[in-house]
Amino acid sequence: MNVLIADKFEKAGVENLRGLGCEVIQDPELAGDTLRDAAAKTACEVLVVRSTKVPAEIMDAAKNLKLIIRAGSGYDTIDSAGAAKRNIRVCNCPGMNAVAVAELTLGLMIAIDRRIADNVVDLRKGVWNKKEYGKARGLKGRTLGIVGLGRIGCEVAQRAAAFDMNLLYTDIIERKDMEEKLGLRKVELDQLLAEADFISLHVPGGEGTKHFISEAELGKMKPTAVLLNCSRGGVIDEKALAKAIETGKIGGAGLDVYEIEPKATDKDFADPVVRVPRVYGTHHIGASTDQAQGAVADEVVRIIENFKNSGIFINCVNEAK
Ligand code: MLT
């Protein structure tokens, strides 16, 4: 079975796939036309991607392709409806990187409250400014609103509870177990936006959530509120966010994801939102810990092993037509 990996991927995962008898071809530089050509030339049955986009043209060129695996949780970078029409299954690795994303979310929250990055930048310039940076409010007793209490949202809640924060959430599913365990309260989105000091988004990307947080929602937040997004960039209207922060409608933001993200191999990033003071941006690294990437690679191997040996598609997110 030929497996094409068009992104960075754990070495141990590649070895395990070879151990299963797969022919593994890996090239993290592939994208667009080069991916289309490689998919055709390698006659791959399985394509594994992380950041690399997979539109329908790639599927048309890959005549033997049966399975596309997103080495992560979200799969909005893959045309999964187009894949279904072509009888190609799309599978993902849900939950494998949830702890890593939650850790970054908490990291951003503390970093913003204490202005850690600004502290570091000033010290590197030789500036001592205890007076300015000694003004944090602290997290204890403050309210975190979690939008989307899935696997990542639950990991965030658990960690925030250890900081003695008040926890609100909104989701279509009621999580009585989490409410009892951590004292979470389920509220409507408007109430969450109005009451939370920190609002953390953990919803899937794609058309259904595009600009889910826009001018109207930002207008419902406290002037000191901090918006955190380690989910997908398109969920926030970035222009509206920049304006809300610049005009003092909200306090700031911690962003790991952006409306338009560069390819993993690109070196430049010109998104104006990251230059707004009181925006703390990271480079879409939520899932990028060794622990998370190891777990994702193991899951990818498990998916391929099941497909290869039994024709079973684990974590399939599209029904083949
Ligand atoms: C995810 O969808 O789980 C993340 O975007 C994964 C990643 O950054 O690799």
XYZ file of C-alpha atoms and ligand atoms in Angstrom:
330
model
C 0.000 0.000 0.000
C 1.455 3.373 -1.062
C 1.171 6.138 1.521
C 2.051 9.717 0.578
C 2.759 12.049 3.517
C 2.667 15.665 2.335
C 3.698 17.375 5.585
C 6.052 17.004 8.505
C 5.345 13.762 10.344
C 6.940 11.900 13.268
C 9.834 9.648 12.234
C 8.552 6.837 14.470
C 5.211 7.001 12.642
C 6.935 6.596 9.265
C 8.885 3.618 10.619
C 5.743 2.025 12.041
C 3.990 2.396 8.682
C 6.937 0.743 6.943
C 6.721 -1.999 9.580
C 3.136 -2.602 8.435
C 4.476 -3.149 4.919
C 3.489 0.255 3.524
C 5.554 2.024 0.891
C 5.908 5.490 2.464
C 6.810 8.555 0.429
C 7.226 11.733 2.495
C 7.746 15.266 1.218
C 6.702 18.155 3.493
C 7.218 20.699 0.684
C 4.389 19.344 -1.468
C 1.456 21.691 -2.066
C -0.855 22.627 -4.950
C 0.552 21.495 -8.317
C 3.479 19.583 -6.830
C 1.114 17.681 -4.545
C -1.181 16.903 -7.491
C 1.771 15.567 -9.529
C 3.170 13.547 -6.631
C -0.244 12.069 -5.836
C -0.543 10.923 -9.466
C 3.040 9.682 -9.776
C 3.139 7.716 -6.517
C -0.270 6.118 -7.177
C -0.917 6.563 -3.472
C -3.897 4.884 -1.845
C -3.500 6.937 1.317
C -2.635 10.624 1.615
C -1.638 12.041 5.020
C -1.667 15.815 5.558
C -1.385 18.261 8.410
C -1.390 21.881 7.114
C -1.374 21.032 3.401
C -4.673 21.734 1.654
C -6.410 18.990 -0.331
C -8.856 20.354 -2.908
C -10.779 18.128 -5.354
C -8.165 18.552 -8.176
C -5.678 16.545 -6.117
C -8.220 13.739 -5.743
C -8.897 13.710 -9.484
C -5.187 13.279 -10.186
C -4.736 10.522 -7.577
C -6.543 7.700 -9.334
C -5.823 5.101 -6.605
C -6.622 7.350 -3.646
C -9.047 5.798 -1.133
C -8.223 7.508 2.124
C -7.113 10.987 3.171
C -6.025 11.374 6.780
C -5.836 14.727 8.553
C -3.041 14.364 11.088
C -4.939 16.587 13.498
C -8.448 17.233 14.632
C -9.930 19.834 12.227
C -10.399 18.822 8.598
C -11.537 22.091 7.025
C -8.398 22.062 4.832
C -9.723 19.013 2.969
C -12.652 19.042 0.535
C -14.368 16.183 2.368
C -17.652 16.531 0.440
C -15.687 16.364 -2.830
C -13.883 13.302 -1.477
C -17.189 11.606 -0.620
C -18.389 12.115 -4.212
C -15.226 10.380 -5.417
C -15.630 7.518 -2.952
C -12.608 8.660 -0.960
C -12.875 8.589 2.831
C -11.521 11.354 5.039
C -10.473 10.419 8.574
C -9.088 12.631 11.351
C -7.347 12.213 14.713
C -9.732 13.820 17.205
C -8.598 14.458 20.761
C -4.981 13.441 20.213
C -3.730 17.006 20.522
C -6.419 18.319 22.904
C -4.084 18.654 25.894
C -1.489 20.531 23.839
C -4.084 23.022 22.570
C -5.458 23.478 26.093
C -1.966 24.095 27.453
C -1.385 26.845 24.875
C -4.773 28.387 25.672
C -3.893 28.621 29.365
C -0.427 29.855 28.434
C -1.896 32.704 26.402
C -4.263 33.596 29.211
C -1.478 33.921 31.772
C 0.853 35.588 29.270
C -1.751 38.252 28.509
C -2.696 38.841 32.135
C 0.980 39.319 33.105
C 2.038 40.792 29.742
C 4.887 38.293 29.659
C 5.932 38.914 26.043
C 6.095 42.700 26.574
C 8.139 42.162 29.752
C 10.610 40.020 27.810
C 10.878 42.462 24.898
C 11.621 45.374 27.256
C 14.201 43.421 29.251
C 15.937 42.430 26.025
C 16.143 46.140 25.181
C 17.692 46.813 28.608
C 14.527 48.439 30.007
C 13.436 47.817 33.659
C 9.779 48.694 34.186
C 8.332 47.029 37.278
C 5.930 49.936 37.739
C 4.238 49.327 34.362
C 4.259 45.525 34.440
C 3.299 45.141 38.069
C -0.388 45.727 37.337
C -1.833 42.293 36.527
C -5.327 41.385 37.715
C -4.642 37.659 38.265
C -6.815 34.730 37.199
C -8.283 33.495 40.495
C -11.986 34.297 40.773
C -12.206 35.625 37.252
C -14.624 34.180 34.726
C -13.644 32.063 31.739
C -16.297 31.492 29.075
C -15.651 28.399 26.954
C -17.379 28.361 23.586
C -17.543 24.697 22.587
C -17.105 22.102 25.325
C -15.661 19.299 23.208
C -12.414 17.479 23.948
C -10.267 20.628 23.906
C -12.837 22.750 25.738
C -12.975 20.122 28.527
C -9.176 20.072 28.873
C -9.195 23.886 29.077
C -11.942 23.800 31.733
C -10.055 21.276 33.852
C -6.886 23.400 33.843
C -8.731 26.681 34.453
C -10.554 25.072 37.410
C -7.137 24.447 38.966
C -6.620 28.220 38.799
C -9.877 28.721 40.750
C -11.620 30.465 37.877
C -15.402 30.672 37.471
C -16.355 28.625 34.437
C -19.156 29.235 31.945
C -19.704 27.319 28.735
C -21.945 27.265 25.740
C -22.480 24.223 23.532
C -25.334 22.434 21.790
C -24.684 19.482 24.110
C -25.259 19.726 27.852
C -22.296 18.302 29.818
C -23.786 17.500 33.225
C -20.700 15.393 34.059
C -18.392 18.380 33.580
C -20.820 20.688 35.382
C -20.759 18.409 38.427
C -17.025 17.770 38.298
C -15.804 21.339 37.808
C -18.750 23.582 38.676
C -19.158 24.710 35.078
C -22.369 26.587 34.223
C -24.075 26.268 30.842
C -25.364 29.632 29.603
C -26.520 31.195 26.340
C -23.796 32.740 24.181
C -24.955 36.302 24.897
C -24.681 35.797 28.652
C -21.250 34.232 28.276
C -20.051 37.146 26.141
C -21.382 39.662 28.671
C -20.013 37.999 31.827
C -16.677 36.449 30.881
C -13.292 38.058 31.524
C -11.703 35.561 29.122
C -13.593 34.000 26.211
C -11.995 30.952 24.631
C -13.221 29.554 21.307
C -13.133 25.797 20.696
C -15.407 25.302 17.714
C -14.745 23.657 14.346
C -13.773 25.868 11.421
C -15.462 26.056 8.021
C -18.453 27.830 6.546
C -20.747 27.015 9.500
C -18.647 29.066 11.937
C -17.249 31.747 9.615
C -17.108 35.088 11.477
C -18.976 33.533 14.379
C -17.386 36.325 16.441
C -17.918 39.573 14.618
C -18.695 43.214 15.449
C -22.025 42.410 17.145
C -20.551 39.703 19.417
C -17.483 41.817 20.247
C -19.866 44.627 21.186
C -21.439 42.388 23.853
C -18.144 41.749 25.672
C -16.756 43.649 28.663
C -14.283 46.448 27.814
C -11.638 44.429 29.702
C -12.509 41.065 28.099
C -9.782 39.026 26.409
C -10.698 36.808 23.467
C -8.679 33.600 22.967
C -8.685 31.601 19.764
C -6.752 28.363 19.338
C -9.411 26.822 17.062
C -9.645 28.204 13.516
C -8.886 31.699 12.234
C -12.038 32.189 10.188
C -14.172 31.915 13.323
C -13.283 35.547 14.152
C -13.760 38.547 11.874
C -10.205 39.843 12.320
C -10.932 43.366 11.042
C -13.727 43.736 13.578
C -11.460 42.314 16.305
C -8.622 44.739 15.537
C -11.084 47.641 15.600
C -12.656 46.474 18.880
C -9.256 46.331 20.582
C -7.988 49.592 19.098
C -11.126 51.464 20.173
C -11.122 49.958 23.683
C -14.323 47.902 23.180
C -12.471 44.839 24.474
C -9.198 44.408 26.345
C -7.123 42.210 24.034
C -6.762 38.852 22.340
C -4.612 35.746 22.277
C -4.558 34.189 18.828
C -2.903 31.027 17.551
C -4.863 30.905 14.278
C -5.629 33.441 11.543
C -8.120 33.987 8.748
C -5.458 33.423 6.090
C -2.477 31.376 7.209
C 0.743 30.893 5.269
C 1.912 27.444 4.205
C 4.136 25.670 6.748
C 7.162 26.376 4.522
C 6.455 30.128 4.013
C 8.592 32.646 5.898
C 6.455 35.822 5.740
C 3.224 36.709 7.481
C 1.635 40.099 6.898
C -1.663 39.764 8.764
C -2.229 43.199 10.418
C -4.110 41.717 13.389
C -0.885 40.404 14.961
C 0.564 43.920 15.052
C -2.284 45.341 17.087
C -1.032 46.185 20.595
C -2.653 43.854 23.144
C -2.859 41.025 20.628
C -0.603 38.132 21.623
C -0.124 35.958 18.572
C 1.506 32.568 18.154
C 2.268 30.654 14.955
C -0.560 28.037 14.888
C 1.432 25.887 17.297
C -1.431 24.681 19.506
C -0.947 21.049 18.493
C 2.812 21.264 18.191
C 4.165 19.449 21.203
C 6.142 16.216 20.994
C 3.481 14.487 23.096
C 0.651 15.584 20.813
C 2.461 14.860 17.571
C 3.474 11.416 18.869
C -0.147 10.643 19.744
C -1.361 11.942 16.361
C 1.205 9.802 14.516
C 0.127 6.704 16.484
C -3.485 7.412 15.535
C -2.579 7.832 11.862
C -0.809 4.456 11.969
C -3.862 2.881 13.680
C -6.168 4.272 10.982
C -3.972 2.969 8.164
C -3.477 -0.418 9.838
C -7.248 -0.893 10.167
C -7.846 0.169 6.592
C -5.041 -2.028 5.256
C -5.933 -5.149 7.242
C -9.719 -4.945 7.502
C -10.971 -2.224 5.160
C -12.335 -0.362 8.205
C -12.216 3.455 8.287
C -11.658 4.709 11.843
C -12.771 8.306 12.621
C -14.343 8.713 9.188
C -15.817 12.215 8.834
C -17.400 11.851 5.384
C -19.838 9.297 4.142
C -18.800 7.945 0.754
C -21.584 8.271 -1.856
C -5.915 20.507 14.496
O -6.839 20.659 13.713
O -5.934 19.595 15.342
C -4.682 21.377 14.414
O -4.851 22.384 13.480
C -3.554 20.485 14.109
C -2.225 21.072 13.701
O -1.907 22.219 13.878
O -1.476 20.262 13.187
